[in-house]
Amino acid sequence: MILKPDTIINKHIGHIITKIEENGFKIVGLKLIRMSRKDAEKFYEVHKERPFYNDLCNYMSSGPVIVGVLEAENAVQKWRDLIGATDPKEAKEGTIRKLYATNKEANAVHGSDSVENAKKEISYFFSERELSSD
Ligand code: GDP
Ligand code: MG
């Protein structure tokens, strides 16, 4: 998962971490980083043909983000259910994006879309010694 720049600016880090803990995820990795424009381009490479790619890369490298690794049964789907739809206007009541997102781009959090991509994204940001799963 990633807490996006709007989460840091709007001081929602604590609220979102509380949601994560209350919903039974184990945090096995967590750190604040600043993505370069190149980092963001690489991270979102799958979207490079989409019209919002350029704006998205600018946005994700505009300020610090918090990257994290969450462990749970069926974690990918469980996290996507908790964060809600991409556009906060369409997100269900009580979801993180409904509660904390600014708009469709600055939508508070990132979630991996598959186990395969989660593994790639984790290895993009974390070394083995930064992860504590036992
Ligand atoms: P997600 O899996 O729900 O995060 O959504 P996507 O994988 O489709 O898009 C990746 C990210 O790009 C989203 O989380 C948004 O930050 C951004 N994004 C998606 N759709 C749009 C759009 O239509 N306009 C803009 N400006 N940003 C978008
Ligand atoms: Mg996605």
PDB file of C-alpha atoms and ligand atoms in Angstrom:
ATOM      1  CA  MET A   1       0.000   0.000   0.000  1.00  0.00           C
ATOM      2  CA  ILE A   2       0.982   3.629  -0.352  1.00  0.00           C
ATOM      3  CA  LEU A   3      -0.295   6.613   1.585  1.00  0.00           C
ATOM      4  CA  LYS A   4      -0.250   9.211  -1.198  1.00  0.00           C
ATOM      5  CA  PRO A   5       0.956  12.846  -0.931  1.00  0.00           C
ATOM      6  CA  ASP A   6      -2.539  14.179  -0.094  1.00  0.00           C
ATOM      7  CA  THR A   7      -2.675  11.909   2.974  1.00  0.00           C
ATOM      8  CA  ILE A   8       0.554  13.403   4.324  1.00  0.00           C
ATOM      9  CA  ILE A   9      -0.468  17.010   3.497  1.00  0.00           C
ATOM     10  CA  ASN A  10      -3.933  16.602   5.018  1.00  0.00           C
ATOM     11  CA  LYS A  11      -2.556  14.934   8.172  1.00  0.00           C
ATOM     12  CA  HIS A  12      -4.537  11.742   7.681  1.00  0.00           C
ATOM     13  CA  ILE A  13      -1.632   9.338   8.307  1.00  0.00           C
ATOM     14  CA  GLY A  14      -2.779   8.474  11.831  1.00  0.00           C
ATOM     15  CA  HIS A  15      -6.415   7.989  10.867  1.00  0.00           C
ATOM     16  CA  ILE A  16      -5.515   5.626   8.049  1.00  0.00           C
ATOM     17  CA  ILE A  17      -3.011   3.625  10.109  1.00  0.00           C
ATOM     18  CA  THR A  18      -5.740   3.253  12.760  1.00  0.00           C
ATOM     19  CA  LYS A  19      -8.119   1.884  10.093  1.00  0.00           C
ATOM     20  CA  ILE A  20      -5.436  -0.572   9.007  1.00  0.00           C
ATOM     21  CA  GLU A  21      -4.933  -1.808  12.577  1.00  0.00           C
ATOM     22  CA  GLU A  22      -8.653  -1.925  13.394  1.00  0.00           C
ATOM     23  CA  ASN A  23      -9.316  -4.041  10.313  1.00  0.00           C
ATOM     24  CA  GLY A  24      -6.925  -6.803  11.281  1.00  0.00           C
ATOM     25  CA  PHE A  25      -3.999  -6.167   8.956  1.00  0.00           C
ATOM     26  CA  LYS A  26      -0.505  -6.789  10.248  1.00  0.00           C
ATOM     27  CA  ILE A  27       1.948  -4.081   9.195  1.00  0.00           C
ATOM     28  CA  VAL A  28       5.101  -5.892   8.092  1.00  0.00           C
ATOM     29  CA  GLY A  29       6.832  -2.968   6.353  1.00  0.00           C
ATOM     30  CA  LEU A  30       6.438   0.816   6.566  1.00  0.00           C
ATOM     31  CA  LYS A  31       8.528   3.843   5.587  1.00  0.00           C
ATOM     32  CA  LEU A  32       8.307   7.414   4.345  1.00  0.00           C
ATOM     33  CA  ILE A  33      10.015   8.094   1.036  1.00  0.00           C
ATOM     34  CA  ARG A  34      10.063  10.724  -1.688  1.00  0.00           C
ATOM     35  CA  MET A  35       9.610   9.183  -5.120  1.00  0.00           C
ATOM     36  CA  SER A  36      11.506  10.784  -7.960  1.00  0.00           C
ATOM     37  CA  ARG A  37       9.611  11.453 -11.163  1.00  0.00           C
ATOM     38  CA  LYS A  38      11.450   8.415 -12.618  1.00  0.00           C
ATOM     39  CA  ASP A  39      10.403   6.206  -9.672  1.00  0.00           C
ATOM     40  CA  ALA A  40       6.772   7.169 -10.224  1.00  0.00           C
ATOM     41  CA  GLU A  41       7.011   6.549 -13.980  1.00  0.00           C
ATOM     42  CA  LYS A  42       8.393   3.079 -13.353  1.00  0.00           C
ATOM     43  CA  PHE A  43       5.897   2.275 -10.603  1.00  0.00           C
ATOM     44  CA  TYR A  44       2.911   3.233 -12.796  1.00  0.00           C
ATOM     45  CA  GLU A  45       4.358   1.892 -16.047  1.00  0.00           C
ATOM     46  CA  VAL A  46       1.232  -0.256 -16.613  1.00  0.00           C
ATOM     47  CA  HIS A  47      -0.757   2.980 -16.975  1.00  0.00           C
ATOM     48  CA  LYS A  48       1.606   4.710 -19.408  1.00  0.00           C
ATOM     49  CA  GLU A  49      -0.954   4.738 -22.228  1.00  0.00           C
ATOM     50  CA  ARG A  50      -3.691   6.175 -20.026  1.00  0.00           C
ATOM     51  CA  PRO A  51      -4.506   9.908 -20.412  1.00  0.00           C
ATOM     52  CA  PHE A  52      -3.845  10.609 -16.723  1.00  0.00           C
ATOM     53  CA  TYR A  53      -0.364   8.999 -16.635  1.00  0.00           C
ATOM     54  CA  ASN A  54       1.634  12.230 -16.855  1.00  0.00           C
ATOM     55  CA  ASP A  55      -0.420  13.994 -14.185  1.00  0.00           C
ATOM     56  CA  LEU A  56      -0.338  10.917 -11.974  1.00  0.00           C
ATOM     57  CA  CYS A  57       3.477  10.690 -12.138  1.00  0.00           C
ATOM     58  CA  ASN A  58       3.781  14.404 -11.345  1.00  0.00           C
ATOM     59  CA  TYR A  59       1.397  14.006  -8.452  1.00  0.00           C
ATOM     60  CA  MET A  60       3.054  10.927  -6.932  1.00  0.00           C
ATOM     61  CA  SER A  61       6.463  12.603  -7.020  1.00  0.00           C
ATOM     62  CA  SER A  62       5.157  15.961  -5.708  1.00  0.00           C
ATOM     63  CA  GLY A  63       5.812  15.167  -2.046  1.00  0.00           C
ATOM     64  CA  PRO A  64       6.593  12.388   0.392  1.00  0.00           C
ATOM     65  CA  VAL A  65       4.561   9.196   0.477  1.00  0.00           C
ATOM     66  CA  ILE A  66       4.458   6.315   2.939  1.00  0.00           C
ATOM     67  CA  VAL A  67       4.904   2.874   1.450  1.00  0.00           C
ATOM     68  CA  GLY A  68       3.801  -0.140   3.426  1.00  0.00           C
ATOM     69  CA  VAL A  69       3.295  -3.875   3.313  1.00  0.00           C
ATOM     70  CA  LEU A  70       0.152  -5.309   4.886  1.00  0.00           C
ATOM     71  CA  GLU A  71      -0.378  -8.928   5.788  1.00  0.00           C
ATOM     72  CA  ALA A  72      -3.796 -10.581   6.142  1.00  0.00           C
ATOM     73  CA  GLU A  73      -5.822 -13.490   4.826  1.00  0.00           C
ATOM     74  CA  ASN A  74      -6.751 -12.515   1.254  1.00  0.00           C
ATOM     75  CA  ALA A  75      -4.895  -9.212   1.802  1.00  0.00           C
ATOM     76  CA  VAL A  76      -5.125  -7.802  -1.748  1.00  0.00           C
ATOM     77  CA  GLN A  77      -8.926  -8.032  -1.935  1.00  0.00           C
ATOM     78  CA  LYS A  78      -9.409  -7.155   1.739  1.00  0.00           C
ATOM     79  CA  TRP A  79      -7.377  -3.948   1.307  1.00  0.00           C
ATOM     80  CA  ARG A  80      -9.188  -2.982  -1.906  1.00  0.00           C
ATOM     81  CA  ASP A  81     -12.524  -3.461  -0.115  1.00  0.00           C
ATOM     82  CA  LEU A  82     -11.351  -1.223   2.741  1.00  0.00           C
ATOM     83  CA  ILE A  83     -10.036   1.566   0.469  1.00  0.00           C
ATOM     84  CA  GLY A  84     -13.074   1.678  -1.861  1.00  0.00           C
ATOM     85  CA  ALA A  85     -13.484   2.816  -5.464  1.00  0.00           C
ATOM     86  CA  THR A  86     -10.779   4.844  -7.260  1.00  0.00           C
ATOM     87  CA  ASP A  87     -13.034   7.913  -7.394  1.00  0.00           C
ATOM     88  CA  PRO A  88     -14.075   8.932  -3.861  1.00  0.00           C
ATOM     89  CA  LYS A  89     -17.424  10.079  -5.264  1.00  0.00           C
ATOM     90  CA  GLU A  90     -18.129   6.448  -6.101  1.00  0.00           C
ATOM     91  CA  ALA A  91     -16.577   4.929  -2.977  1.00  0.00           C
ATOM     92  CA  LYS A  92     -18.838   3.330  -0.376  1.00  0.00           C
ATOM     93  CA  GLU A  93     -19.497   4.980   2.989  1.00  0.00           C
ATOM     94  CA  GLY A  94     -16.833   4.138   5.564  1.00  0.00           C
ATOM     95  CA  THR A  95     -14.118   3.305   3.040  1.00  0.00           C
ATOM     96  CA  ILE A  96     -10.773   5.073   3.321  1.00  0.00           C
ATOM     97  CA  ARG A  97     -11.152   6.904   0.019  1.00  0.00           C
ATOM     98  CA  LYS A  98     -14.684   8.018   0.885  1.00  0.00           C
ATOM     99  CA  LEU A  99     -13.442   9.352   4.214  1.00  0.00           C
ATOM    100  CA  TYR A 100     -10.080  10.836   3.269  1.00  0.00           C
ATOM    101  CA  ALA A 101      -9.542  11.190  -0.505  1.00  0.00           C
ATOM    102  CA  THR A 102      -9.466  14.643  -2.099  1.00  0.00           C
ATOM    103  CA  ASN A 103     -10.431  13.608  -5.652  1.00  0.00           C
ATOM    104  CA  LYS A 104      -9.987  10.798  -8.191  1.00  0.00           C
ATOM    105  CA  GLU A 105      -6.251  11.465  -8.573  1.00  0.00           C
ATOM    106  CA  ALA A 106      -5.368  12.516  -5.030  1.00  0.00           C
ATOM    107  CA  ASN A 107      -7.256   9.558  -3.609  1.00  0.00           C
ATOM    108  CA  ALA A 108      -5.387   9.031  -0.345  1.00  0.00           C
ATOM    109  CA  VAL A 109      -4.072   5.503  -0.856  1.00  0.00           C
ATOM    110  CA  HIS A 110      -2.770   2.956  -3.329  1.00  0.00           C
ATOM    111  CA  GLY A 111      -3.634  -0.729  -3.340  1.00  0.00           C
ATOM    112  CA  SER A 112      -2.153  -3.479  -5.475  1.00  0.00           C
ATOM    113  CA  ASP A 113      -4.570  -5.016  -7.967  1.00  0.00           C
ATOM    114  CA  SER A 114      -3.296  -8.615  -7.765  1.00  0.00           C
ATOM    115  CA  VAL A 115      -1.009 -10.824  -5.697  1.00  0.00           C
ATOM    116  CA  GLU A 116       1.452 -10.902  -8.584  1.00  0.00           C
ATOM    117  CA  ASN A 117       1.642  -7.104  -8.755  1.00  0.00           C
ATOM    118  CA  ALA A 118       1.770  -6.832  -4.950  1.00  0.00           C
ATOM    119  CA  LYS A 119       4.928  -8.957  -4.974  1.00  0.00           C
ATOM    120  CA  LYS A 120       6.508  -6.751  -7.657  1.00  0.00           C
ATOM    121  CA  GLU A 121       5.542  -3.559  -5.838  1.00  0.00           C
ATOM    122  CA  ILE A 122       6.894  -4.829  -2.510  1.00  0.00           C
ATOM    123  CA  SER A 123      10.249  -5.697  -4.058  1.00  0.00           C
ATOM    124  CA  TYR A 124      10.314  -2.296  -5.778  1.00  0.00           C
ATOM    125  CA  PHE A 125      10.322  -0.496  -2.429  1.00  0.00           C
ATOM    126  CA  PHE A 126      11.584  -2.909   0.239  1.00  0.00           C
ATOM    127  CA  SER A 127      14.666  -4.966   0.936  1.00  0.00           C
ATOM    128  CA  GLU A 128      14.314  -8.203   2.906  1.00  0.00           C
ATOM    129  CA  ARG A 129      15.588  -6.702   6.155  1.00  0.00           C
ATOM    130  CA  GLU A 130      12.897  -4.013   6.023  1.00  0.00           C
ATOM    131  CA  LEU A 131      10.133  -6.623   6.178  1.00  0.00           C
ATOM    132  CA  SER A 132       9.107  -8.370   9.352  1.00  0.00           C
ATOM    133  CA  SER A 133       6.797 -11.272   8.609  1.00  0.00           C
ATOM    134  CA  ASP A 134       6.852 -14.280  10.973  1.00  0.00           C
TER     135      ASP A 134
HETATM  136  P1  GDP B   1      -6.731   2.190  -8.377  1.00  0.00           P
HETATM  137  O1  GDP B   1      -6.255   0.785  -8.642  1.00  0.00           O
HETATM  138  O2  GDP B   1      -8.088   2.241  -7.737  1.00  0.00           O
HETATM  139  O3  GDP B   1      -5.725   3.027  -7.622  1.00  0.00           O
HETATM  140  O4  GDP B   1      -6.945   2.898  -9.809  1.00  0.00           O
HETATM  141  P2  GDP B   1      -6.139   2.751 -11.202  1.00  0.00           P
HETATM  142  O5  GDP B   1      -5.134   1.634 -11.115  1.00  0.00           O
HETATM  143  O6  GDP B   1      -7.146   2.691 -12.297  1.00  0.00           O
HETATM  144  O7  GDP B   1      -5.382   4.147 -11.333  1.00  0.00           O
HETATM  145  C1  GDP B   1      -4.184   4.391 -10.634  1.00  0.00           C
HETATM  146  C2  GDP B   1      -4.262   5.766 -10.029  1.00  0.00           C
HETATM  147  O8  GDP B   1      -4.319   6.741 -11.080  1.00  0.00           O
HETATM  148  C3  GDP B   1      -5.503   6.068  -9.190  1.00  0.00           C
HETATM  149  O9  GDP B   1      -5.414   5.598  -7.875  1.00  0.00           O
HETATM  150  C4  GDP B   1      -5.553   7.580  -9.250  1.00  0.00           C
HETATM  151  O10 GDP B   1      -4.596   8.169  -8.369  1.00  0.00           O
HETATM  152  C5  GDP B   1      -5.116   7.841 -10.683  1.00  0.00           C
HETATM  153  N1  GDP B   1      -6.275   7.927 -11.596  1.00  0.00           N
HETATM  154  C6  GDP B   1      -7.096   6.928 -12.001  1.00  0.00           C
HETATM  155  N2  GDP B   1      -8.037   7.364 -12.860  1.00  0.00           N
HETATM  156  C7  GDP B   1      -7.801   8.691 -13.012  1.00  0.00           C
HETATM  157  C8  GDP B   1      -8.425   9.723 -13.796  1.00  0.00           C
HETATM  158  O11 GDP B   1      -9.411   9.484 -14.516  1.00  0.00           O
HETATM  159  N3  GDP B   1      -7.905  10.974 -13.683  1.00  0.00           N
HETATM  160  C9  GDP B   1      -6.817  11.254 -12.894  1.00  0.00           C
HETATM  161  N4  GDP B   1      -6.353  12.505 -12.850  1.00  0.00           N
HETATM  162  N5  GDP B   1      -6.203  10.321 -12.156  1.00  0.00           N
HETATM  163  C10 GDP B   1      -6.689   9.048 -12.211  1.00  0.00           C
HETATM  164 MG    MG B   2      -4.651   0.102  -9.796  1.00  0.00          MG
END
